[in-house]
PDB file of N, CA and C in Angstrom:
ATOM      1  N   LYS A1116     -34.382  72.581  20.292  1.00  0.00           N
ATOM      2  CA  LYS A1116     -33.704  72.294  19.045  1.00  0.00           C
ATOM      3  C   LYS A1116     -32.652  71.208  19.215  1.00  0.00           C
ATOM      4  N   LEU A1117     -32.017  71.161  20.348  1.00  0.00           N
ATOM      5  CA  LEU A1117     -31.001  70.171  20.626  1.00  0.00           C
ATOM      6  C   LEU A1117     -31.570  68.753  20.609  1.00  0.00           C
ATOM      7  N   SER A1118     -32.709  68.612  21.165  1.00  0.00           N
ATOM      8  CA  SER A1118     -33.309  67.281  21.205  1.00  0.00           C
ATOM      9  C   SER A1118     -33.659  66.805  19.797  1.00  0.00           C
ATOM     10  N   ALA A1119     -34.019  67.717  18.935  1.00  0.00           N
ATOM     11  CA  ALA A1119     -34.325  67.345  17.548  1.00  0.00           C
ATOM     12  C   ALA A1119     -33.057  66.877  16.854  1.00  0.00           C
ATOM     13  N   LEU A1120     -31.918  67.571  17.086  1.00  0.00           N
ATOM     14  CA  LEU A1120     -30.631  67.156  16.518  1.00  0.00           C
ATOM     15  C   LEU A1120     -30.200  65.806  17.090  1.00  0.00           C
ATOM     16  N   GLU A1121     -30.393  65.645  18.391  1.00  0.00           N
ATOM     17  CA  GLU A1121     -30.043  64.380  19.036  1.00  0.00           C
ATOM     18  C   GLU A1121     -30.880  63.237  18.475  1.00  0.00           C
ATOM     19  N   LYS A1122     -32.161  63.519  18.267  1.00  0.00           N
ATOM     20  CA  LYS A1122     -33.047  62.482  17.708  1.00  0.00           C
ATOM     21  C   LYS A1122     -32.594  62.104  16.304  1.00  0.00           C
ATOM     22  N   LYS A1123     -32.205  63.153  15.507  1.00  0.00           N
ATOM     23  CA  LYS A1123     -31.745  62.909  14.142  1.00  0.00           C
ATOM     24  C   LYS A1123     -30.462  62.070  14.163  1.00  0.00           C
ATOM     25  N   ARG A1124     -29.519  62.439  15.044  1.00  0.00           N
ATOM     26  CA  ARG A1124     -28.255  61.733  15.167  1.00  0.00           C
ATOM     27  C   ARG A1124     -28.503  60.282  15.626  1.00  0.00           C
ATOM     28  N   GLU A1125     -29.372  60.129  16.611  1.00  0.00           N
ATOM     29  CA  GLU A1125     -29.716  58.794  17.129  1.00  0.00           C
ATOM     30  C   GLU A1125     -30.321  57.934  16.025  1.00  0.00           C
ATOM     31  N   LYS A1126     -31.175  58.547  15.231  1.00  0.00           N
ATOM     32  CA  LYS A1126     -31.813  57.844  14.124  1.00  0.00           C
ATOM     33  C   LYS A1126     -30.762  57.400  13.094  1.00  0.00           C
ATOM     34  N   ALA A1127     -29.787  58.301  12.812  1.00  0.00           N
ATOM     35  CA  ALA A1127     -28.709  57.993  11.861  1.00  0.00           C
ATOM     36  C   ALA A1127     -27.839  56.859  12.395  1.00  0.00           C
ATOM     37  N   ILE A1128     -27.525  56.903  13.661  1.00  0.00           N
ATOM     38  CA  ILE A1128     -26.704  55.851  14.293  1.00  0.00           C
ATOM     39  C   ILE A1128     -27.429  54.513  14.223  1.00  0.00           C
ATOM     40  N   LYS A1129     -28.724  54.522  14.547  1.00  0.00           N
ATOM     41  CA  LYS A1129     -29.507  53.280  14.480  1.00  0.00           C
ATOM     42  C   LYS A1129     -29.550  52.730  13.059  1.00  0.00           C
ATOM     43  N   ALA A1130     -29.709  53.636  12.088  1.00  0.00           N
ATOM     44  CA  ALA A1130     -29.745  53.202  10.687  1.00  0.00           C
ATOM     45  C   ALA A1130     -28.407  52.592  10.294  1.00  0.00           C
ATOM     46  N   LYS A1131     -27.313  53.228  10.741  1.00  0.00           N
ATOM     47  CA  LYS A1131     -25.979  52.716  10.431  1.00  0.00           C
ATOM     48  C   LYS A1131     -25.773  51.346  11.086  1.00  0.00           C
ATOM     49  N   LEU A1132     -26.170  51.204  12.341  1.00  0.00           N
ATOM     50  CA  LEU A1132     -26.047  49.922  13.048  1.00  0.00           C
ATOM     51  C   LEU A1132     -26.880  48.836  12.355  1.00  0.00           C
ATOM     52  N   ARG A1133     -28.094  49.193  11.940  1.00  0.00           N
ATOM     53  CA  ARG A1133     -28.967  48.252  11.238  1.00  0.00           C
ATOM     54  C   ARG A1133     -28.291  47.777   9.938  1.00  0.00           C
ATOM     55  N   GLU A1134     -27.705  48.752   9.228  1.00  0.00           N
ATOM     56  CA  GLU A1134     -27.016  48.455   7.975  1.00  0.00           C
ATOM     57  C   GLU A1134     -25.838  47.502   8.218  1.00  0.00           C
ATOM     58  N   GLN A1135     -25.073  47.775   9.283  1.00  0.00           N
ATOM     59  CA  GLN A1135     -23.949  46.906   9.631  1.00  0.00           C
ATOM     60  C   GLN A1135     -24.437  45.488   9.963  1.00  0.00           C
ATOM     61  N   ASP A1136     -25.522  45.425  10.726  1.00  0.00           N
ATOM     62  CA  ASP A1136     -26.102  44.125  11.076  1.00  0.00           C
ATOM     63  C   ASP A1136     -26.536  43.359   9.830  1.00  0.00           C
ATOM     64  N   GLU A1137     -27.165  44.069   8.896  1.00  0.00           N
ATOM     65  CA  GLU A1137     -27.622  43.418   7.660  1.00  0.00           C
ATOM     66  C   GLU A1137     -26.443  42.885   6.857  1.00  0.00           C
ATOM     67  N   ARG A1138     -25.365  43.693   6.763  1.00  0.00           N
ATOM     68  CA  ARG A1138     -24.178  43.239   6.026  1.00  0.00           C
ATOM     69  C   ARG A1138     -23.544  42.025   6.715  1.00  0.00           C
ATOM     70  N   ARG A1139     -23.476  42.098   8.053  1.00  0.00           N
ATOM     71  CA  ARG A1139     -22.906  40.987   8.830  1.00  0.00           C
ATOM     72  C   ARG A1139     -23.729  39.716   8.599  1.00  0.00           C
ATOM     73  N   GLU A1140     -25.063  39.840   8.635  1.00  0.00           N
ATOM     74  CA  GLU A1140     -25.943  38.687   8.402  1.00  0.00           C
ATOM     75  C   GLU A1140     -25.759  38.124   7.000  1.00  0.00           C
ATOM     76  N   GLU A1141     -25.610  39.015   6.020  1.00  0.00           N
ATOM     77  CA  GLU A1141     -25.411  38.557   4.639  1.00  0.00           C
ATOM     78  C   GLU A1141     -24.083  37.808   4.510  1.00  0.00           C
ATOM     79  N   ARG A1142     -23.029  38.341   5.158  1.00  0.00           N
ATOM     80  CA  ARG A1142     -21.738  37.633   5.134  1.00  0.00           C
ATOM     81  C   ARG A1142     -21.864  36.260   5.789  1.00  0.00           C
ATOM     82  N   LEU A1143     -22.599  36.202   6.902  1.00  0.00           N
ATOM     83  CA  LEU A1143     -22.822  34.926   7.595  1.00  0.00           C
ATOM     84  C   LEU A1143     -23.573  33.945   6.697  1.00  0.00           C
ATOM     85  N   ARG A1144     -24.635  34.436   6.036  1.00  0.00           N
ATOM     86  CA  ARG A1144     -25.402  33.568   5.134  1.00  0.00           C
ATOM     87  C   ARG A1144     -24.520  33.068   3.993  1.00  0.00           C
ATOM     88  N   ALA A1145     -23.671  33.959   3.447  1.00  0.00           N
ATOM     89  CA  ALA A1145     -22.767  33.567   2.358  1.00  0.00           C
ATOM     90  C   ALA A1145     -21.782  32.499   2.853  1.00  0.00           C
ATOM     91  N   ALA A1146     -21.253  32.711   4.054  1.00  0.00           N
ATOM     92  CA  ALA A1146     -20.320  31.731   4.631  1.00  0.00           C
ATOM     93  C   ALA A1146     -21.016  30.386   4.845  1.00  0.00           C
ATOM     94  N   MET A1147     -22.259  30.434   5.332  1.00  0.00           N
ATOM     95  CA  MET A1147     -23.017  29.195   5.555  1.00  0.00           C
ATOM     96  C   MET A1147     -23.281  28.473   4.236  1.00  0.00           C
ATOM     97  N   ARG A1148     -23.628  29.247   3.176  1.00  0.00           N
ATOM     98  CA  ARG A1148     -23.856  28.631   1.863  1.00  0.00           C
ATOM     99  C   ARG A1148     -22.579  27.950   1.369  1.00  0.00           C
ATOM    100  N   LYS A1149     -21.440  28.649   1.544  1.00  0.00           N
ATOM    101  CA  LYS A1149     -20.155  28.086   1.099  1.00  0.00           C
ATOM    102  C   LYS A1149     -19.840  26.799   1.879  1.00  0.00           C
ATOM    103  N   ILE A1150     -20.016  26.837   3.191  1.00  0.00           N
ATOM    104  CA  ILE A1150     -19.769  25.652   4.024  1.00  0.00           C
ATOM    105  C   ILE A1150     -20.675  24.508   3.592  1.00  0.00           C
ATOM    106  N   SER A1151     -21.944  24.809   3.376  1.00  0.00           N
ATOM    107  CA  SER A1151     -22.903  23.788   2.950  1.00  0.00           C
ATOM    108  C   SER A1151     -22.481  23.183   1.612  1.00  0.00           C
ATOM    109  N   LYS A1152     -22.086  24.048   0.685  1.00  0.00           N
ATOM    110  CA  LYS A1152     -21.647  23.596  -0.637  1.00  0.00           C
ATOM    111  C   LYS A1152     -20.399  22.713  -0.509  1.00  0.00           C
ATOM    112  N   ASP A1153     -19.438  23.162   0.311  1.00  0.00           N
ATOM    113  CA  ASP A1153     -18.206  22.382   0.518  1.00  0.00           C
ATOM    114  C   ASP A1153     -18.512  21.021   1.136  1.00  0.00           C
ATOM    115  N   LEU A1154     -19.421  21.011   2.108  1.00  0.00           N
ATOM    116  CA  LEU A1154     -19.787  19.747   2.756  1.00  0.00           C
ATOM    117  C   LEU A1154     -20.431  18.782   1.760  1.00  0.00           C
ATOM    118  N   LYS A1155     -21.318  19.318   0.915  1.00  0.00           N
ATOM    119  CA  LYS A1155     -21.951  18.472  -0.102  1.00  0.00           C
ATOM    120  C   LYS A1155     -20.902  17.892  -1.033  1.00  0.00           C
ATOM    121  N   LYS A1156     -19.948  18.749  -1.436  1.00  0.00           N
ATOM    122  CA  LYS A1156     -18.886  18.304  -2.342  1.00  0.00           C
ATOM    123  C   LYS A1156     -18.048  17.213  -1.672  1.00  0.00           C
ATOM    124  N   GLN A1157     -17.650  17.439  -0.412  1.00  0.00           N
ATOM    125  CA  GLN A1157     -16.850  16.456   0.314  1.00  0.00           C
ATOM    126  C   GLN A1157     -17.616  15.152   0.489  1.00  0.00           C
ATOM    127  N   THR A1158     -18.901  15.264   0.805  1.00  0.00           N
ATOM    128  CA  THR A1158     -19.724  14.065   0.984  1.00  0.00           C
ATOM    129  C   THR A1158     -19.780  13.271  -0.312  1.00  0.00           C
ATOM    130  N   LYS A1159     -19.964  13.978  -1.412  1.00  0.00           N
ATOM    131  CA  LYS A1159     -20.016  13.316  -2.715  1.00  0.00           C
ATOM    132  C   LYS A1159     -18.674  12.650  -3.027  1.00  0.00           C
ATOM    133  N   GLU A1160     -17.569  13.366  -2.768  1.00  0.00           N
ATOM    134  CA  GLU A1160     -16.240  12.802  -3.009  1.00  0.00           C
ATOM    135  C   GLU A1160     -16.004  11.569  -2.140  1.00  0.00           C
ATOM    136  N   MET A1161     -16.449  11.647  -0.884  1.00  0.00           N
ATOM    137  CA  MET A1161     -16.286  10.511   0.014  1.00  0.00           C
ATOM    138  C   MET A1161     -17.102   9.314  -0.468  1.00  0.00           C
ATOM    139  N   ALA A1162     -18.303   9.577  -0.962  1.00  0.00           N
ATOM    140  CA  ALA A1162     -19.152   8.498  -1.468  1.00  0.00           C
ATOM    141  C   ALA A1162     -18.505   7.859  -2.689  1.00  0.00           C
ATOM    142  N   VAL A1163     -17.957   8.679  -3.575  1.00  0.00           N
ATOM    143  CA  VAL A1163     -17.288   8.153  -4.770  1.00  0.00           C
ATOM    144  C   VAL A1163     -16.081   7.310  -4.354  1.00  0.00           C
ATOM    145  N   GLN A1164     -15.297   7.822  -3.402  1.00  0.00           N
ATOM    146  CA  GLN A1164     -14.119   7.083  -2.940  1.00  0.00           C
ATOM    147  C   GLN A1164     -14.528   5.778  -2.265  1.00  0.00           C
ATOM    148  N   ALA A1165     -15.588   5.821  -1.462  1.00  0.00           N
ATOM    149  CA  ALA A1165     -16.063   4.607  -0.786  1.00  0.00           C
ATOM    150  C   ALA A1165     -16.493   3.572  -1.823  1.00  0.00           C
ATOM    151  N   LYS A1166     -17.151   4.039  -2.880  1.00  0.00           N
ATOM    152  CA  LYS A1166     -17.577   3.120  -3.942  1.00  0.00           C
ATOM    153  C   LYS A1166     -16.360   2.510  -4.632  1.00  0.00           C
ATOM    154  N   LYS A1167     -15.351   3.338  -4.921  1.00  0.00           N
ATOM    155  CA  LYS A1167     -14.122   2.834  -5.545  1.00  0.00           C
ATOM    156  C   LYS A1167     -13.446   1.805  -4.637  1.00  0.00           C
ATOM    157  N   ASP A1168     -13.381   2.123  -3.338  1.00  0.00           N
ATOM    158  CA  ASP A1168     -12.768   1.201  -2.379  1.00  0.00           C
ATOM    159  C   ASP A1168     -13.523  -0.122  -2.332  1.00  0.00           C
ATOM    160  N   ALA A1169     -14.853  -0.037  -2.349  1.00  0.00           N
ATOM    161  CA  ALA A1169     -15.668  -1.250  -2.308  1.00  0.00           C
ATOM    162  C   ALA A1169     -15.441  -2.098  -3.556  1.00  0.00           C
ATOM    163  N   VAL A1170     -15.394  -1.444  -4.714  1.00  0.00           N
ATOM    164  CA  VAL A1170     -15.156  -2.175  -5.966  1.00  0.00           C
ATOM    165  C   VAL A1170     -13.782  -2.839  -5.927  1.00  0.00           C
ATOM    166  N   ALA A1171     -12.779  -2.105  -5.441  1.00  0.00           N
ATOM    167  CA  ALA A1171     -11.425  -2.655  -5.358  1.00  0.00           C
ATOM    168  C   ALA A1171     -11.379  -3.844  -4.398  1.00  0.00           C
ATOM    169  N   LEU A1172     -12.059  -3.720  -3.272  1.00  0.00           N
ATOM    170  CA  LEU A1172     -12.077  -4.803  -2.290  1.00  0.00           C
ATOM    171  C   LEU A1172     -12.769  -6.039  -2.854  1.00  0.00           C
ATOM    172  N   ILE A1173     -13.886  -5.825  -3.537  1.00  0.00           N
ATOM    173  CA  ILE A1173     -14.606  -6.943  -4.153  1.00  0.00           C
ATOM    174  C   ILE A1173     -13.723  -7.625  -5.187  1.00  0.00           C
ATOM    175  N   ALA A1174     -13.042  -6.826  -6.002  1.00  0.00           N
ATOM    176  CA  ALA A1174     -12.150  -7.393  -7.027  1.00  0.00           C
ATOM    177  C   ALA A1174     -11.021  -8.172  -6.371  1.00  0.00           C
ATOM    178  N   LYS A1175     -10.473  -7.643  -5.291  1.00  0.00           N
ATOM    179  CA  LYS A1175      -9.388  -8.325  -4.581  1.00  0.00           C
ATOM    180  C   LYS A1175      -9.874  -9.660  -4.021  1.00  0.00           C
ATOM    181  N   GLU A1176     -11.039  -9.622  -3.371  1.00  0.00           N
ATOM    182  CA  GLU A1176     -11.587 -10.854  -2.798  1.00  0.00           C
ATOM    183  C   GLU A1176     -11.902 -11.866  -3.895  1.00  0.00           C
ATOM    184  N   LYS A1177     -12.421 -11.375  -5.020  1.00  0.00           N
ATOM    185  CA  LYS A1177     -12.730 -12.265  -6.134  1.00  0.00           C
ATOM    186  C   LYS A1177     -11.451 -12.915  -6.655  1.00  0.00           C
ATOM    187  N   GLY A1178     -10.393 -12.111  -6.773  1.00  0.00           N
ATOM    188  CA  GLY A1178      -9.097 -12.626  -7.217  1.00  0.00           C
ATOM    189  C   GLY A1178      -8.557 -13.671  -6.258  1.00  0.00           C
ATOM    190  N   GLU A1179      -8.679 -13.385  -4.951  1.00  0.00           N
ATOM    191  CA  GLU A1179      -8.212 -14.348  -3.947  1.00  0.00           C
ATOM    192  C   GLU A1179      -9.024 -15.638  -4.034  1.00  0.00           C
ATOM    193  N   ARG A1180     -10.336 -15.504  -4.211  1.00  0.00           N
ATOM    194  CA  ARG A1180     -11.192 -16.680  -4.326  1.00  0.00           C
ATOM    195  C   ARG A1180     -10.817 -17.499  -5.556  1.00  0.00           C
ATOM    196  N   GLU A1181     -10.578 -16.794  -6.675  1.00  0.00           N
ATOM    197  CA  GLU A1181     -10.201 -17.500  -7.900  1.00  0.00           C
ATOM    198  C   GLU A1181      -8.877 -18.232  -7.707  1.00  0.00           C
ATOM    199  N   GLU A1182      -7.946 -17.585  -6.993  1.00  0.00           N
ATOM    200  CA  GLU A1182      -6.644 -18.218  -6.725  1.00  0.00           C
ATOM    201  C   GLU A1182      -6.844 -19.461  -5.857  1.00  0.00           C
ATOM    202  N   GLU A1183      -7.682 -19.328  -4.828  1.00  0.00           N
ATOM    203  CA  GLU A1183      -7.968 -20.480  -3.971  1.00  0.00           C
ATOM    204  C   GLU A1183      -8.638 -21.595  -4.780  1.00  0.00           C
ATOM    205  N   ASP A1184      -9.571 -21.209  -5.650  1.00  0.00           N
ATOM    206  CA  ASP A1184     -10.241 -22.205  -6.496  1.00  0.00           C
ATOM    207  C   ASP A1184      -9.237 -22.921  -7.381  1.00  0.00           C
ATOM    208  N   LYS A1185      -8.278 -22.175  -7.955  1.00  0.00           N
ATOM    209  CA  LYS A1185      -7.255 -22.793  -8.800  1.00  0.00           C
ATOM    210  C   LYS A1185      -6.455 -23.814  -7.993  1.00  0.00           C
ATOM    211  N   GLU A1186      -6.083 -23.403  -6.760  1.00  0.00           N
ATOM    212  CA  GLU A1186      -5.308 -24.304  -5.900  1.00  0.00           C
ATOM    213  C   GLU A1186      -6.112 -25.571  -5.606  1.00  0.00           C
ATOM    214  N   VAL A1187      -7.375 -25.411  -5.276  1.00  0.00           N
ATOM    215  CA  VAL A1187      -8.229 -26.564  -4.959  1.00  0.00           C
ATOM    216  C   VAL A1187      -8.360 -27.466  -6.182  1.00  0.00           C
ATOM    217  N   HIS A1188      -8.573 -26.858  -7.354  1.00  0.00           N
ATOM    218  CA  HIS A1188      -8.697 -27.657  -8.584  1.00  0.00           C
ATOM    219  C   HIS A1188      -7.391 -28.386  -8.888  1.00  0.00           C
ATOM    220  N   GLN A1189      -6.263 -27.722  -8.631  1.00  0.00           N
ATOM    221  CA  GLN A1189      -4.965 -28.366  -8.878  1.00  0.00           C
ATOM    222  C   GLN A1189      -4.778 -29.533  -7.918  1.00  0.00           C
ATOM    223  N   GLU A1190      -5.119 -29.317  -6.643  1.00  0.00           N
ATOM    224  CA  GLU A1190      -5.013 -30.406  -5.665  1.00  0.00           C
ATOM    225  C   GLU A1190      -5.908 -31.575  -6.069  1.00  0.00           C
ATOM    226  N   LEU A1191      -7.111 -31.255  -6.510  1.00  0.00           N
ATOM    227  CA  LEU A1191      -8.047 -32.286  -6.946  1.00  0.00           C
ATOM    228  C   LEU A1191      -7.488 -33.045  -8.149  1.00  0.00           C
ATOM    229  N   ALA A1192      -6.941 -32.295  -9.109  1.00  0.00           N
ATOM    230  CA  ALA A1192      -6.369 -32.935 -10.295  1.00  0.00           C
ATOM    231  C   ALA A1192      -5.194 -33.835  -9.899  1.00  0.00           C
ATOM    232  N   ASP A1193      -4.339 -33.343  -8.995  1.00  0.00           N
ATOM    233  CA  ASP A1193      -3.206 -34.148  -8.534  1.00  0.00           C
ATOM    234  C   ASP A1193      -3.684 -35.416  -7.842  1.00  0.00           C
ATOM    235  N   THR A1194      -4.715 -35.271  -7.005  1.00  0.00           N
ATOM    236  CA  THR A1194      -5.257 -36.429  -6.290  1.00  0.00           C
ATOM    237  C   THR A1194      -5.836 -37.449  -7.276  1.00  0.00           C
ATOM    238  N   MET A1195      -6.593 -36.947  -8.258  1.00  0.00           N
ATOM    239  CA  MET A1195      -7.183 -37.839  -9.256  1.00  0.00           C
ATOM    240  C   MET A1195      -6.089 -38.554 -10.046  1.00  0.00           C
ATOM    241  N   LYS A1196      -5.026 -37.838 -10.395  1.00  0.00           N
ATOM    242  CA  LYS A1196      -3.906 -38.423 -11.128  1.00  0.00           C
ATOM    243  C   LYS A1196      -3.250 -39.510 -10.282  1.00  0.00           C
ATOM    244  N   SER A1197      -3.036 -39.195  -9.008  1.00  0.00           N
ATOM    245  CA  SER A1197      -2.412 -40.144  -8.085  1.00  0.00           C
ATOM    246  C   SER A1197      -3.289 -41.393  -7.940  1.00  0.00           C
ATOM    247  N   LEU A1198      -4.608 -41.175  -7.784  1.00  0.00           N
ATOM    248  CA  LEU A1198      -5.525 -42.313  -7.660  1.00  0.00           C
ATOM    249  C   LEU A1198      -5.514 -43.153  -8.942  1.00  0.00           C
ATOM    250  N   GLY A1199      -5.453 -42.493 -10.068  1.00  0.00           N
ATOM    251  CA  GLY A1199      -5.397 -43.210 -11.352  1.00  0.00           C
ATOM    252  C   GLY A1199      -4.140 -44.052 -11.449  1.00  0.00           C
ATOM    253  N   GLN A1200      -3.023 -43.482 -11.013  1.00  0.00           N
ATOM    254  CA  GLN A1200      -1.762 -44.241 -11.039  1.00  0.00           C
ATOM    255  C   GLN A1200      -1.830 -45.434 -10.098  1.00  0.00           C
ATOM    256  N   ARG A1201      -2.389 -45.233  -8.915  1.00  0.00           N
ATOM    257  CA  ARG A1201      -2.531 -46.345  -7.961  1.00  0.00           C
ATOM    258  C   ARG A1201      -3.431 -47.427  -8.534  1.00  0.00           C
ATOM    259  N   ALA A1202      -4.537 -46.992  -9.137  1.00  0.00           N
ATOM    260  CA  ALA A1202      -5.473 -47.971  -9.711  1.00  0.00           C
ATOM    261  C   ALA A1202      -4.782 -48.769 -10.813  1.00  0.00           C
ATOM    262  N   ARG A1203      -4.007 -48.107 -11.677  1.00  0.00           N
ATOM    263  CA  ARG A1203      -3.279 -48.819 -12.733  1.00  0.00           C
ATOM    264  C   ARG A1203      -2.287 -49.796 -12.121  1.00  0.00           C
ATOM    265  N   GLY A1204      -1.627 -49.353 -11.021  1.00  0.00           N
ATOM    266  CA  GLY A1204      -0.677 -50.234 -10.336  1.00  0.00           C
ATOM    267  C   GLY A1204      -1.373 -51.469  -9.788  1.00  0.00           C
ATOM    268  N   VAL A1205      -2.533 -51.276  -9.185  1.00  0.00           N
ATOM    269  CA  VAL A1205      -3.289 -52.409  -8.625  1.00  0.00           C
ATOM    270  C   VAL A1205      -3.711 -53.354  -9.743  1.00  0.00           C
ATOM    271  N   VAL A1206      -4.172 -52.777 -10.855  1.00  0.00           N
ATOM    272  CA  VAL A1206      -4.588 -53.606 -11.994  1.00  0.00           C
ATOM    273  C   VAL A1206      -3.404 -54.402 -12.517  1.00  0.00           C
ATOM    274  N   GLU A1207      -2.244 -53.739 -12.637  1.00  0.00           N
ATOM    275  CA  GLU A1207      -1.038 -54.438 -13.115  1.00  0.00           C
ATOM    276  C   GLU A1207      -0.666 -55.565 -12.154  1.00  0.00           C
ATOM    277  N   GLU A1208      -0.714 -55.293 -10.835  1.00  0.00           N
ATOM    278  CA  GLU A1208      -0.387 -56.322  -9.840  1.00  0.00           C
ATOM    279  C   GLU A1208      -1.340 -57.507  -9.969  1.00  0.00           C
ATOM    280  N   ARG A1209      -2.613 -57.211 -10.161  1.00  0.00           N
ATOM    281  CA  ARG A1209      -3.594 -58.289 -10.315  1.00  0.00           C
ATOM    282  C   ARG A1209      -3.290 -59.119 -11.558  1.00  0.00           C
ATOM    283  N   LYS A1210      -2.968 -58.440 -12.659  1.00  0.00           N
ATOM    284  CA  LYS A1210      -2.650 -59.162 -13.897  1.00  0.00           C
ATOM    285  C   LYS A1210      -1.448 -60.069 -13.690  1.00  0.00           C
ATOM    286  N   GLU A1211      -0.406 -59.495 -13.028  1.00  0.00           N
ATOM    287  CA  GLU A1211       0.785 -60.299 -12.773  1.00  0.00           C
ATOM    288  C   GLU A1211       0.461 -61.460 -11.833  1.00  0.00           C
ATOM    289  N   GLY A1212      -0.360 -61.161 -10.815  1.00  0.00           N
ATOM    290  CA  GLY A1212      -0.768 -62.212  -9.871  1.00  0.00           C
ATOM    291  C   GLY A1212      -1.565 -63.282 -10.593  1.00  0.00           C
ATOM    292  N   ASP A1213      -2.468 -62.857 -11.480  1.00  0.00           N
ATOM    293  CA  ASP A1213      -3.259 -63.816 -12.259  1.00  0.00           C
ATOM    294  C   ASP A1213      -2.354 -64.645 -13.157  1.00  0.00           C
ATOM    295  N   LYS A1214      -1.345 -63.996 -13.762  1.00  0.00           N
ATOM    296  CA  LYS A1214      -0.408 -64.732 -14.624  1.00  0.00           C
ATOM    297  C   LYS A1214       0.368 -65.753 -13.806  1.00  0.00           C
ATOM    298  N   ARG A1215       0.865 -65.336 -12.623  1.00  0.00           N
ATOM    299  CA  ARG A1215       1.611 -66.254 -11.764  1.00  0.00           C
ATOM    300  C   ARG A1215       0.728 -67.421 -11.345  1.00  0.00           C
ATOM    301  N   GLU A1216      -0.508 -67.067 -10.982  1.00  0.00           N
ATOM    302  CA  GLU A1216      -1.445 -68.115 -10.547  1.00  0.00           C
ATOM    303  C   GLU A1216      -1.729 -69.074 -11.709  1.00  0.00           C
ATOM    304  N   ALA A1217      -1.921 -68.510 -12.892  1.00  0.00           N
ATOM    305  CA  ALA A1217      -2.185 -69.360 -14.068  1.00  0.00           C
ATOM    306  C   ALA A1217      -0.964 -70.219 -14.359  1.00  0.00           C
ATOM    307  N   ALA A1218       0.222 -69.646 -14.235  1.00  0.00           N
ATOM    308  CA  ALA A1218       1.449 -70.406 -14.475  1.00  0.00           C
ATOM    309  C   ALA A1218       1.596 -71.501 -13.433  1.00  0.00           C
ATOM    310  N   LYS A1219       1.276 -71.184 -12.184  1.00  0.00           N
ATOM    311  CA  LYS A1219       1.364 -72.167 -11.097  1.00  0.00           C
ATOM    312  C   LYS A1219       0.385 -73.319 -11.358  1.00  0.00           C
ATOM    313  N   ARG A1220      -0.861 -72.917 -11.767  1.00  0.00           N
ATOM    314  CA  ARG A1220      -1.854 -73.944 -12.054  1.00  0.00           C
ATOM    315  C   ARG A1220      -1.385 -74.821 -13.223  1.00  0.00           C
ATOM    316  N   ALA A1221      -0.807 -74.164 -14.206  1.00  0.00           N
ATOM    317  CA  ALA A1221      -0.334 -74.891 -15.379  1.00  0.00           C
ATOM    318  C   ALA A1221       0.772 -75.863 -14.964  1.00  0.00           C
ATOM    319  N   SER A1222       1.672 -75.390 -14.104  1.00  0.00           N
ATOM    320  CA  SER A1222       2.753 -76.284 -13.673  1.00  0.00           C
ATOM    321  C   SER A1222       2.194 -77.396 -12.786  1.00  0.00           C
ATOM    322  N   ASP A1223       1.160 -77.077 -11.977  1.00  0.00           N
ATOM    323  CA  ASP A1223       0.521 -78.120 -11.146  1.00  0.00           C
ATOM    324  C   ASP A1223      -0.154 -79.139 -12.046  1.00  0.00           C
ATOM    325  N   VAL A1224      -0.800 -78.674 -13.103  1.00  0.00           N
ATOM    326  CA  VAL A1224      -1.487 -79.568 -14.014  1.00  0.00           C
ATOM    327  C   VAL A1224      -0.449 -80.408 -14.761  1.00  0.00           C
ATOM    328  N   ASN A1225       0.664 -79.799 -15.161  1.00  0.00           N
ATOM    329  CA  ASN A1225       1.719 -80.539 -15.872  1.00  0.00           C
ATOM    330  C   ASN A1225       2.332 -81.591 -14.969  1.00  0.00           C
ATOM    331  N   GLU A1226       2.522 -81.251 -13.698  1.00  0.00           N
ATOM    332  CA  GLU A1226       3.113 -82.212 -12.749  1.00  0.00           C
ATOM    333  C   GLU A1226       2.159 -83.363 -12.495  1.00  0.00           C
ATOM    334  N   ALA A1227       0.902 -83.089 -12.517  1.00  0.00           N
ATOM    335  CA  ALA A1227      -0.080 -84.124 -12.202  1.00  0.00           C
ATOM    336  C   ALA A1227      -0.324 -84.937 -13.420  1.00  0.00           C
TER     337      ALA A1227
END
């Protein structure tokens, strides 16, 4: 009779241990699901942030490029203005030189 009681007790202990194992496994699976969900969320947040950072960087570079372009265009405009002024100066000098030469020729012709 003792062995029958021992077998019953052993069976109950095994059932209890099995039950504990099942609960432990379920808690582990729940923890793994939560970790997986959190990782997906973090990955998505990181991707969104990376996209925002990329857009901001592109906008910054575009702004810098536009600023550089403005500077180059201003330098070009200044150079063109300067060249125009020099050209007008050369034209004026030529006109004055032509006038002096014409006056000299006129005085040479008058003297002769």
